[in-house]
PDB file of C-alpha atoms in Angstrom:
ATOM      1  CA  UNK Q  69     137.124  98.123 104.452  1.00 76.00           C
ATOM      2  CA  UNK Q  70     136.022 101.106 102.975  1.00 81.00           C
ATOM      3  CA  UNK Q  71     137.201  99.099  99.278  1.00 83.00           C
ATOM      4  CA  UNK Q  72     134.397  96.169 100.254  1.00 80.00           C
ATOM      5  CA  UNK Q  73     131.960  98.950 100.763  1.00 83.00           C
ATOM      6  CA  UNK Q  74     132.856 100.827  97.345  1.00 87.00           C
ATOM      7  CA  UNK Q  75     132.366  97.689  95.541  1.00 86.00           C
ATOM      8  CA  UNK Q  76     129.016  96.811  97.581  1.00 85.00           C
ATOM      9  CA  UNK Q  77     127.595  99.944  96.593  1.00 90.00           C
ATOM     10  CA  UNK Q  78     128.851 100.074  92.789  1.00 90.00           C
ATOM     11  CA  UNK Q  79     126.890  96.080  92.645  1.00 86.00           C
ATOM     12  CA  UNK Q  80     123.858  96.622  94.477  1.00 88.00           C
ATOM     13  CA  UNK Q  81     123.636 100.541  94.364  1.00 92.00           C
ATOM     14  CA  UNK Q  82     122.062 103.533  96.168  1.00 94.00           C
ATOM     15  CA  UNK Q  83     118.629 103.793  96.616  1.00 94.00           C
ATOM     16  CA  UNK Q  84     116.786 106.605  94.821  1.00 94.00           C
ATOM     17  CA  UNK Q  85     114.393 107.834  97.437  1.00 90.00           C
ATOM     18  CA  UNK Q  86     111.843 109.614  94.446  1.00 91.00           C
ATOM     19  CA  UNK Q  87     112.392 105.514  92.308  1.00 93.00           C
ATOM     20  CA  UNK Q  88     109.505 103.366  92.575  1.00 95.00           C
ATOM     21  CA  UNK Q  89     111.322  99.873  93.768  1.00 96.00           C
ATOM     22  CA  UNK Q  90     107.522  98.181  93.013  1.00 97.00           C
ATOM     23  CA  UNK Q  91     107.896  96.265  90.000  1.00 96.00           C
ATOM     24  CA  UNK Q  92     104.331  94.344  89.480  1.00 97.00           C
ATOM     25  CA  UNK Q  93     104.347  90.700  88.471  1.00 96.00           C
ATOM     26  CA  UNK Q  94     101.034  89.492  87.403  1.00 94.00           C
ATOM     27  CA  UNK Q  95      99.367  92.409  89.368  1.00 96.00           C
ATOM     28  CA  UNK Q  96     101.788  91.262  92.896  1.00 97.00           C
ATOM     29  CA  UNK Q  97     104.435  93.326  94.320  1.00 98.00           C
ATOM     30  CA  UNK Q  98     108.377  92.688  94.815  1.00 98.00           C
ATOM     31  CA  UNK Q  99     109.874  96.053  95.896  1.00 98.00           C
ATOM     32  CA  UNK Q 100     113.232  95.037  96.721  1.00 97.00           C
ATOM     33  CA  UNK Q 101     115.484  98.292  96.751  1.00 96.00           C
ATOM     34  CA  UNK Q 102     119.184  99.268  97.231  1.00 94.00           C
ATOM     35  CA  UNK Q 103     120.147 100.504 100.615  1.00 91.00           C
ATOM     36  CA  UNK Q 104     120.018 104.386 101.210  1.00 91.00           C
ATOM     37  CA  UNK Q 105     123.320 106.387 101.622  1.00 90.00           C
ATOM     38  CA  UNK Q 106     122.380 106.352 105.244  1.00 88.00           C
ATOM     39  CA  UNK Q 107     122.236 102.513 105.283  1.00 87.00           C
ATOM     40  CA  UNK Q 108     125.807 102.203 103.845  1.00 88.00           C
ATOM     41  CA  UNK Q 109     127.429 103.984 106.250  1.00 85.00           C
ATOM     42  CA  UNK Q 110     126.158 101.369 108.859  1.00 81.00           C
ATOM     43  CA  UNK Q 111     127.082  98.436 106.716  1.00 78.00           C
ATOM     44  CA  UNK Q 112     130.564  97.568 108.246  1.00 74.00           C
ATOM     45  CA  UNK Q 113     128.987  97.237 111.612  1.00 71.00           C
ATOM     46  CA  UNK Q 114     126.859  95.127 109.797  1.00 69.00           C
ATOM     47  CA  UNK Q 115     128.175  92.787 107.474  1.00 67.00           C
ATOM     48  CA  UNK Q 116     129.738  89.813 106.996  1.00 64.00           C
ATOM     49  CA  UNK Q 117     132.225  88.912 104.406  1.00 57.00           C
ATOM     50  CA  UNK Q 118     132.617  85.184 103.593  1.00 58.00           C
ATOM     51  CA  UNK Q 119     135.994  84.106 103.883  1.00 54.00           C
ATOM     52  CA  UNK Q 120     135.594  80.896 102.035  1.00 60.00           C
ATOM     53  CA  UNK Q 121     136.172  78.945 105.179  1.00 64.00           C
ATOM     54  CA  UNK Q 122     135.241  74.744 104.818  1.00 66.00           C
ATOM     55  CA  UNK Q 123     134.143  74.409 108.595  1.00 82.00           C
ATOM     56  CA  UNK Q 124     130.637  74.714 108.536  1.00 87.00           C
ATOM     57  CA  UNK Q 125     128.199  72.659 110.810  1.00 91.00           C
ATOM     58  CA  UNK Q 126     126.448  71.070 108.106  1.00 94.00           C
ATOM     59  CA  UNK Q 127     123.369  68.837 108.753  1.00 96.00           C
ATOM     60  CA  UNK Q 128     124.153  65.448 108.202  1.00 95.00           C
ATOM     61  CA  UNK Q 129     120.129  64.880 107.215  1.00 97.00           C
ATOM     62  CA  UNK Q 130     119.299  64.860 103.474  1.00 97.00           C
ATOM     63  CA  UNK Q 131     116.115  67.172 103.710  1.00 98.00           C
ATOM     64  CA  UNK Q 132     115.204  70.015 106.113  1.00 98.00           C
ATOM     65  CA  UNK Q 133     111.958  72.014 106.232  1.00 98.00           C
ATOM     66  CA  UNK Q 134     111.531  74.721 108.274  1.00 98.00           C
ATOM     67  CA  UNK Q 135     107.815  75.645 107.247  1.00 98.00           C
ATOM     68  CA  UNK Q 136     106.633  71.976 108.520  1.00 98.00           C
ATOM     69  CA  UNK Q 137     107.069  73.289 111.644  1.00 98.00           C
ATOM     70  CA  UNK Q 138     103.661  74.719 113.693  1.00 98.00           C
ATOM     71  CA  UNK Q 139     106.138  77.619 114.767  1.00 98.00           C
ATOM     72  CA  UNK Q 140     106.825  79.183 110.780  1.00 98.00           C
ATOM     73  CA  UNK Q 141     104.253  81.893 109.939  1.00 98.00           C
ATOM     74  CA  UNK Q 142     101.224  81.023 108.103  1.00 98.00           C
ATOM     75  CA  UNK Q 143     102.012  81.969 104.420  1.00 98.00           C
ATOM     76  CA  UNK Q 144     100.132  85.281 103.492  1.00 98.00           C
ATOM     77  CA  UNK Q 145     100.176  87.815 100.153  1.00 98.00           C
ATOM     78  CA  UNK Q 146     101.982  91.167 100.109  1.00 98.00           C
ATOM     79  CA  UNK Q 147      99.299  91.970  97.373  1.00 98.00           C
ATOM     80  CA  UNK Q 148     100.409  94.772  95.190  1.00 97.00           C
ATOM     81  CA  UNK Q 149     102.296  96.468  97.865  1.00 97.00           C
ATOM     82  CA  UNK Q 150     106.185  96.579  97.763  1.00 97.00           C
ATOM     83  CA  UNK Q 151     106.568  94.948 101.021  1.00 98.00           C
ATOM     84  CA  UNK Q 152     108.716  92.172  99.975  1.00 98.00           C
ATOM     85  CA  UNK Q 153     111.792  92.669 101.850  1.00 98.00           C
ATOM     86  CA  UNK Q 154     109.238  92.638 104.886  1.00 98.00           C
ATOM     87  CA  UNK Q 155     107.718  89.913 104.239  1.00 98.00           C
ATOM     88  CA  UNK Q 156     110.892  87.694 103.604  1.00 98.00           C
ATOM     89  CA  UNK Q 157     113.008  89.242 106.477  1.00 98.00           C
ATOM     90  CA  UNK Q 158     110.496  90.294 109.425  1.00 98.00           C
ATOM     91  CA  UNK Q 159     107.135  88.325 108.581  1.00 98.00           C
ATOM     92  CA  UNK Q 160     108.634  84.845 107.591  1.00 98.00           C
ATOM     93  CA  UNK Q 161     112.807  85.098 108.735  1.00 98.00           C
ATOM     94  CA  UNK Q 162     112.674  86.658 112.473  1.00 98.00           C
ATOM     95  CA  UNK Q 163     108.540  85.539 112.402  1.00 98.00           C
ATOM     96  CA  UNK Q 164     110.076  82.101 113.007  1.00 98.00           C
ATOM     97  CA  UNK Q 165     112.348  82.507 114.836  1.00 98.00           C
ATOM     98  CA  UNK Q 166     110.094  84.917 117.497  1.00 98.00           C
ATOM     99  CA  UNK Q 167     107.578  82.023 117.428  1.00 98.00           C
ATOM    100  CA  UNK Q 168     109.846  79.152 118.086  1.00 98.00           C
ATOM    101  CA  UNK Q 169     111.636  81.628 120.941  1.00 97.00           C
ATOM    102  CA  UNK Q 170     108.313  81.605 122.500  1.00 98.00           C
ATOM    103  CA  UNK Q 171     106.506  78.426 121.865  1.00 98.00           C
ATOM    104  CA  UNK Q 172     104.043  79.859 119.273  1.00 98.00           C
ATOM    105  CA  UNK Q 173     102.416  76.713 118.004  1.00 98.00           C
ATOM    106  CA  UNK Q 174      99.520  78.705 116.411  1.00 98.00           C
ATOM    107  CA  UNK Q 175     101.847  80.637 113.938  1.00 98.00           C
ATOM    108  CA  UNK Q 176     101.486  78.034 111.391  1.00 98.00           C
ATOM    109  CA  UNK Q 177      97.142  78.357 111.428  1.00 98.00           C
ATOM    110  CA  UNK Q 178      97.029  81.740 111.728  1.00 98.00           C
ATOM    111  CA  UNK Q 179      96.892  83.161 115.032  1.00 98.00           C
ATOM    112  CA  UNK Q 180      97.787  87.259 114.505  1.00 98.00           C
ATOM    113  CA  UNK Q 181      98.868  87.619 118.199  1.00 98.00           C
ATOM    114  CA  UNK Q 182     101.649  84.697 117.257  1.00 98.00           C
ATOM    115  CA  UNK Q 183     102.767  86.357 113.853  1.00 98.00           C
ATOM    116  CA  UNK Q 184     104.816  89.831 113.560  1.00 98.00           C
ATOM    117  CA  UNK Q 185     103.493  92.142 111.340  1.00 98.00           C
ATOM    118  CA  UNK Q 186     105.257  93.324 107.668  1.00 98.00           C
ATOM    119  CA  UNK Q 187     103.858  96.026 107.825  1.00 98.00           C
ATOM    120  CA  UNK Q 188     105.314  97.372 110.995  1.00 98.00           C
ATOM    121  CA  UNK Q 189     109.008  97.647 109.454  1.00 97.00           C
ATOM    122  CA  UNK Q 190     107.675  98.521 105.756  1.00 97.00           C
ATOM    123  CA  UNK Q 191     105.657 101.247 106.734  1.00 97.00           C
ATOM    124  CA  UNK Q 192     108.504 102.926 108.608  1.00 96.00           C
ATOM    125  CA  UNK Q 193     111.206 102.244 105.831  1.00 95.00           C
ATOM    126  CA  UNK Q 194     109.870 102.387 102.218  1.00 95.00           C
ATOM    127  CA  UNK Q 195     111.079 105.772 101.342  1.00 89.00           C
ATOM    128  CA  UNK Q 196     109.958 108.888  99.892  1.00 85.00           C
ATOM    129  CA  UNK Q 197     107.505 107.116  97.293  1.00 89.00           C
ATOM    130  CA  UNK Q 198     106.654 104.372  99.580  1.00 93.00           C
ATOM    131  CA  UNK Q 199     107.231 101.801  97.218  1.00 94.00           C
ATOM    132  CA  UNK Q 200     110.061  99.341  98.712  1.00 97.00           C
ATOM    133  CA  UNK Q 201     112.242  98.400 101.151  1.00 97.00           C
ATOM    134  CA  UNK Q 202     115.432  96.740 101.792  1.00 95.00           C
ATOM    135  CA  UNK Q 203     116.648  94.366 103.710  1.00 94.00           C
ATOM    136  CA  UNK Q 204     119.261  96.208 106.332  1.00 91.00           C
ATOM    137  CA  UNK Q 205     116.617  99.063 106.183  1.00 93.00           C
ATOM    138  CA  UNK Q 206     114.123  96.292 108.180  1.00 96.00           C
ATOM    139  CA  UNK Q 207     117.327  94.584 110.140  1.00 95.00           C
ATOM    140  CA  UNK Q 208     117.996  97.863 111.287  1.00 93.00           C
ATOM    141  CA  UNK Q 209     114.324  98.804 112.711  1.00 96.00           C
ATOM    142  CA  UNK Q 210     113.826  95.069 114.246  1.00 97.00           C
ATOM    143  CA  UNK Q 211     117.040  95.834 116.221  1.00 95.00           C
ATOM    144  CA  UNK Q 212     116.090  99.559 117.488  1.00 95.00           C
ATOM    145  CA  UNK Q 213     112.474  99.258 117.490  1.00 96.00           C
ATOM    146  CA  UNK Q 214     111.478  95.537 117.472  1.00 98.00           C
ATOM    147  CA  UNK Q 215     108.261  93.890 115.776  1.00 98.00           C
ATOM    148  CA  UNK Q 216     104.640  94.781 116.451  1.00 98.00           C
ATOM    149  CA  UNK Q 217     102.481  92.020 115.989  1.00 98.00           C
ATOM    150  CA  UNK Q 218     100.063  91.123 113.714  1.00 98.00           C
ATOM    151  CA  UNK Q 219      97.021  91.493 115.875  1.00 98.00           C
ATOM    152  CA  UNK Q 220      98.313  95.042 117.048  1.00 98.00           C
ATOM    153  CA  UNK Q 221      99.021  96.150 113.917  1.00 98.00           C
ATOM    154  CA  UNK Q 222      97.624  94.360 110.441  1.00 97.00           C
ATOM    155  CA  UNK Q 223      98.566  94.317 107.079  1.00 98.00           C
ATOM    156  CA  UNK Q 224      97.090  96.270 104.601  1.00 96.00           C
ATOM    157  CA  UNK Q 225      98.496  96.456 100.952  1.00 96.00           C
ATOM    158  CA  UNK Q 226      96.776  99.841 100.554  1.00 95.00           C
ATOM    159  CA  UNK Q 227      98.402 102.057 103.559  1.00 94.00           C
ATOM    160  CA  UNK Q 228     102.338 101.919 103.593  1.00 93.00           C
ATOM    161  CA  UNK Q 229     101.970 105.297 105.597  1.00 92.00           C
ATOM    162  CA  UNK Q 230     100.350 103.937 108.868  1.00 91.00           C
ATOM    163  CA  UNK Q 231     102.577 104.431 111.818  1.00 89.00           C
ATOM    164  CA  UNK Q 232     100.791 102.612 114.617  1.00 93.00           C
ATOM    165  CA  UNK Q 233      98.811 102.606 117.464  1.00 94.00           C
ATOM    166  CA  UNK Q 234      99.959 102.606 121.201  1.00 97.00           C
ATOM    167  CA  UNK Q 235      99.039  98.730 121.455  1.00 96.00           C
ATOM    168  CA  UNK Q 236     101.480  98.144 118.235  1.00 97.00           C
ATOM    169  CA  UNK Q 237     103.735 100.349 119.815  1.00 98.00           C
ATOM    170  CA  UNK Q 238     104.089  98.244 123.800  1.00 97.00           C
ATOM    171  CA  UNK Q 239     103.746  95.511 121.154  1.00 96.00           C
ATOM    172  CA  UNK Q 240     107.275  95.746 119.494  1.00 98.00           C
ATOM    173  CA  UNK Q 241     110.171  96.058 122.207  1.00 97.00           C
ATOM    174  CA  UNK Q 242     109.303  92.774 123.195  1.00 97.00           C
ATOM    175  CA  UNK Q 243     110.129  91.184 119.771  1.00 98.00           C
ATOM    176  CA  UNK Q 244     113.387  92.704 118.519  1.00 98.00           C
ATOM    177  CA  UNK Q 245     116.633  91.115 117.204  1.00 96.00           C
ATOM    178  CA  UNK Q 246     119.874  91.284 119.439  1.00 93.00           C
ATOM    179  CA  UNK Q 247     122.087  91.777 115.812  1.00 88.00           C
ATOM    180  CA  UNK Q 248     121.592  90.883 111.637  1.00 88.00           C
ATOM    181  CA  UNK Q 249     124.201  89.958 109.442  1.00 84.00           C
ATOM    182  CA  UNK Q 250     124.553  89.220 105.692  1.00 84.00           C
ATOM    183  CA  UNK Q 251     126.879  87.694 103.811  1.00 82.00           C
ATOM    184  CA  UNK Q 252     127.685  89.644 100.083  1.00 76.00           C
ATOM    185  CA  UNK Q 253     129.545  87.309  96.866  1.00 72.00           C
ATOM    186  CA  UNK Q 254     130.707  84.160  99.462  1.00 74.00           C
ATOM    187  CA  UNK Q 255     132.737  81.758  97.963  1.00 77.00           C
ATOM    188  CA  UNK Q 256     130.461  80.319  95.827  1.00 78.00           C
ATOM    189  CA  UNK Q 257     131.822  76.287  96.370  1.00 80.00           C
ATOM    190  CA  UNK Q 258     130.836  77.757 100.204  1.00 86.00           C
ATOM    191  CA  UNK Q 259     127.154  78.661  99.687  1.00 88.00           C
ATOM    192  CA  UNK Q 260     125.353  75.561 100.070  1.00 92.00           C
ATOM    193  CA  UNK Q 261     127.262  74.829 103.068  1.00 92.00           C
ATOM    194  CA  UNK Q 262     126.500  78.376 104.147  1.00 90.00           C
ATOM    195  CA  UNK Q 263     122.831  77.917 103.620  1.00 94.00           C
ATOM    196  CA  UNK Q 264     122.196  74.400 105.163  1.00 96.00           C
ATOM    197  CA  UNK Q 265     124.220  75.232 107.886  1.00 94.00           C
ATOM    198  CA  UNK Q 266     122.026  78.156 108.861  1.00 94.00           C
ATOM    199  CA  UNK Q 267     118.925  76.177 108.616  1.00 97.00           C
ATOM    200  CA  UNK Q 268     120.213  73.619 110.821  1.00 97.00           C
ATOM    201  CA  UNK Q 269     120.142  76.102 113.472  1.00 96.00           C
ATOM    202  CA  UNK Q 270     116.745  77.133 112.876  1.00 97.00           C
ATOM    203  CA  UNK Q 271     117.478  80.209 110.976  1.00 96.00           C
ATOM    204  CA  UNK Q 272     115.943  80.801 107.865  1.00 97.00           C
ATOM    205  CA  UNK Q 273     118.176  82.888 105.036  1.00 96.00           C
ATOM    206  CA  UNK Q 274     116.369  85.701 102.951  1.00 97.00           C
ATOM    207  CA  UNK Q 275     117.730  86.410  99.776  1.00 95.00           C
ATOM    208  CA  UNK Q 276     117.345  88.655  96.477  1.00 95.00           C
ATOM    209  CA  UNK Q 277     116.012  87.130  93.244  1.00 96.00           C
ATOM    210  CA  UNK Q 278     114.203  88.204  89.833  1.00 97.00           C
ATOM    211  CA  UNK Q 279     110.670  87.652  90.283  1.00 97.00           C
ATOM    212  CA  UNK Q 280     109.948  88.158  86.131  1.00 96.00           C
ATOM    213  CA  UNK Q 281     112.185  84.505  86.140  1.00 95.00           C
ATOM    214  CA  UNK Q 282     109.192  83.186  87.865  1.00 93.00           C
ATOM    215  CA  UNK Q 283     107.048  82.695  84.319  1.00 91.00           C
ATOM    216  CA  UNK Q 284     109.818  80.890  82.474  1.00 91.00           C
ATOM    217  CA  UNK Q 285     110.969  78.725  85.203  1.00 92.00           C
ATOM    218  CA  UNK Q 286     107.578  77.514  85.932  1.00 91.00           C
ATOM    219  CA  UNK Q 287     106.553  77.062  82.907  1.00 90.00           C
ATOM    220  CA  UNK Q 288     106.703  73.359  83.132  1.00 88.00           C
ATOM    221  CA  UNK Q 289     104.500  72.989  86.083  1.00 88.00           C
ATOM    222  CA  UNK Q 290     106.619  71.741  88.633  1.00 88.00           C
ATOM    223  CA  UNK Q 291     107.649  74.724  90.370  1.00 90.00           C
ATOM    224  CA  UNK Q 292     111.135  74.208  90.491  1.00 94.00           C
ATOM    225  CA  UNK Q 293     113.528  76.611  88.853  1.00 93.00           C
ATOM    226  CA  UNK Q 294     116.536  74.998  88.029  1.00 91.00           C
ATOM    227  CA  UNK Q 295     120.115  76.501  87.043  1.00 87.00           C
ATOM    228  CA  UNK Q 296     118.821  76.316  83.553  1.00 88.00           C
ATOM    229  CA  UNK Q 297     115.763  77.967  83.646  1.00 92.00           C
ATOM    230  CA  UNK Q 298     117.004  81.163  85.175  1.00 92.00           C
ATOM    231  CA  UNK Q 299     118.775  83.655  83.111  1.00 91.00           C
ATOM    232  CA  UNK Q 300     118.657  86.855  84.894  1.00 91.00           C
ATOM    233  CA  UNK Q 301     121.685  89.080  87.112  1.00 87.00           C
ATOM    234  CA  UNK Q 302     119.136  91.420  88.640  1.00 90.00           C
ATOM    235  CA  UNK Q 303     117.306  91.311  91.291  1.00 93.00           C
ATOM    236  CA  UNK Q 304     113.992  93.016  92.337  1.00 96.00           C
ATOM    237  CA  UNK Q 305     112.527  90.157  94.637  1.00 98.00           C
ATOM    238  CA  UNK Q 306     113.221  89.229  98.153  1.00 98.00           C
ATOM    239  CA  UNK Q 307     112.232  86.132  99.646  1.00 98.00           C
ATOM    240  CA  UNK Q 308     113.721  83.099 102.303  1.00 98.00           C
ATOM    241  CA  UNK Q 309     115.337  80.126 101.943  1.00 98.00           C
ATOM    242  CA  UNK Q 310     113.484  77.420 104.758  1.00 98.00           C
ATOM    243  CA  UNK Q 311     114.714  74.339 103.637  1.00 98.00           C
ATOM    244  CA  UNK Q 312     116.555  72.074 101.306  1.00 98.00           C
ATOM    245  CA  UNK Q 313     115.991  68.376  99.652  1.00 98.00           C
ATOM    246  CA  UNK Q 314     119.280  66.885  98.848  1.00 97.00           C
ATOM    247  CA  UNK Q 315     117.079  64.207  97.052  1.00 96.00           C
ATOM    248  CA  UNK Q 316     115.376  66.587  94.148  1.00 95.00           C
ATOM    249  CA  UNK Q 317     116.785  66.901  90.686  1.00 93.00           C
ATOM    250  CA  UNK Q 318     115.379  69.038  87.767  1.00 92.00           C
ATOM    251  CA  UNK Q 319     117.087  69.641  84.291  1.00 89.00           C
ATOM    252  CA  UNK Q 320     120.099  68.057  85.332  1.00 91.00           C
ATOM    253  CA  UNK Q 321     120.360  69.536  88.571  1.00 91.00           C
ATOM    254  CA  UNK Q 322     120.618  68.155  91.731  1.00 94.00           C
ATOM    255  CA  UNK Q 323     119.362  69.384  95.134  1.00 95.00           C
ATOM    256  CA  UNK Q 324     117.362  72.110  95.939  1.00 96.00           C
ATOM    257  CA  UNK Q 325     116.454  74.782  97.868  1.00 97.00           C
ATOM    258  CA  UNK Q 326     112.707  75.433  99.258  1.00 97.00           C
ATOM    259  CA  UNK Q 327     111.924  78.823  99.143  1.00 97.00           C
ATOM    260  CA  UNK Q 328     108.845  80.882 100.570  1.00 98.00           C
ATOM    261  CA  UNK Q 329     107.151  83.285  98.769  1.00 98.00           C
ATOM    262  CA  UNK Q 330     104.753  86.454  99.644  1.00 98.00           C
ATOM    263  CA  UNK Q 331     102.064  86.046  96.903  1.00 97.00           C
ATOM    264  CA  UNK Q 332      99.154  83.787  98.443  1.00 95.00           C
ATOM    265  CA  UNK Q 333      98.986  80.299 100.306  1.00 92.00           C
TER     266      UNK Q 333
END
């Protein structure tokens, strides 16, 4: 309704096409940004609202990894570059799922031809400063457009401009998405549910986060950032959820979440 929308856009905002969505970490880029005023008015064809239904197809098993698999995308680094929402959403999120569509077993090592490219939905949605992207913003191209691959078209953290060469370009019809939804404030006794339930059917969920939470929660050395250990209601940092571990606790905490991240192997 045109009320869910208002209050969408009051939370997350409008993007600021002259704003520079790059905020550096330790020299590495995040680049999360707000949809445009463009990208809102496509958002009820696009969206799902969580109606705090119970029925979910949960996985009965009490661990799940996704990135054990040889189809999931060998992890790379986004560098400095802003490409985060990329990265999460068309590299790692649809990457998988175009690999296990195909039988890619080579995603996993390395092979470019079996990995789609970042860069190819970045490049084409980052805005007037060319720093950032958001997540319908690259749902919306892999839908219209599709993905070029790696090998047609590689990542560089220094262009953001490039806009491809005819290979790249016969490359990407043949890898798009058939439809992309998200889910905005579910129920939050629903979430876990929500989550595991997606990853049972083999699709990973990419999400929003504060990447400056990273030094505190880490700063005991496991790498595991519990409820504690984040303090933070912005976001800046997009990444994806591939699989969970009933089994893990931390500060009191039980369960987790394994996330993949854009910043090196």
């Amino acid at each position: 309704s045109a009320e869910d929308i208002s209050s969408m856009m009051s939370t997350m905002g409008v993007r600021d096409p002259a704003k520079n969505y790059n905020l550096l970490v330790n020299g590495l880029g995040t680049g999360l940004a707000p949809p445009s005023a463009e990208e809102w008015e496509t958002f009820p064809e696009n969206y799902l609202m969580d109606a705090g239904t119970t029925n979910y197809e949960v996985p009965t098993a009490p661990s799940m990894d996704l990135s054990s698999e040889l189809y999931f995308p060998q992890v790379r680094n986004q560098g400095s570059e802003g490409s985060c929402a990329a990265f999460a959403l068309t590299y790692y999120n649809f990457g998988y799922i175009e690999a296990r569509d195909n039988g890619w077993t080579q995603a996993k090592t390395g092979n470019d031809a079996q990995l789609l490219s970042p860069a190819w939905t970045y490049n084409k949605v980052n805005g007037g400063t060319h720093e950032g992207s958001g997540y319908s913003e690259n749902g919306r191209l892999l839908e219209q457009i599709g993905a070029a691959t790696w090998a047609t078209y590689p990542y560089s953290q220094t262009d953001d401009e490039g806009f491809g060469t005819e290979a790249a370009w016969r490359s990407a019809p043949s890898h798009r998405i058939s439809s992309y939804v998200s889910v905005y404030q579910p129920d939050l006794g629903s979430l876990v549910s929500i989550i595991k339930e997606q990853l049972g059917k083999n699709r990973p969920v990419s999400f929003a986060l504060d990447a400056y939470q990273y030094t505190p929660a880490f700063a005991d050395g496991n790498y595991i950032m519990s409820s504690t250990e984040y303090a933070s209601t912005a976001y800046n940092h997009g990444q994806t959820v591939v699989g969970y571990d009933d089994t893990v606790t931390d500060d009191g905490n039980v369960g987790a979440f394994k996330v993949v991240n854009s910043w090196g192997s």
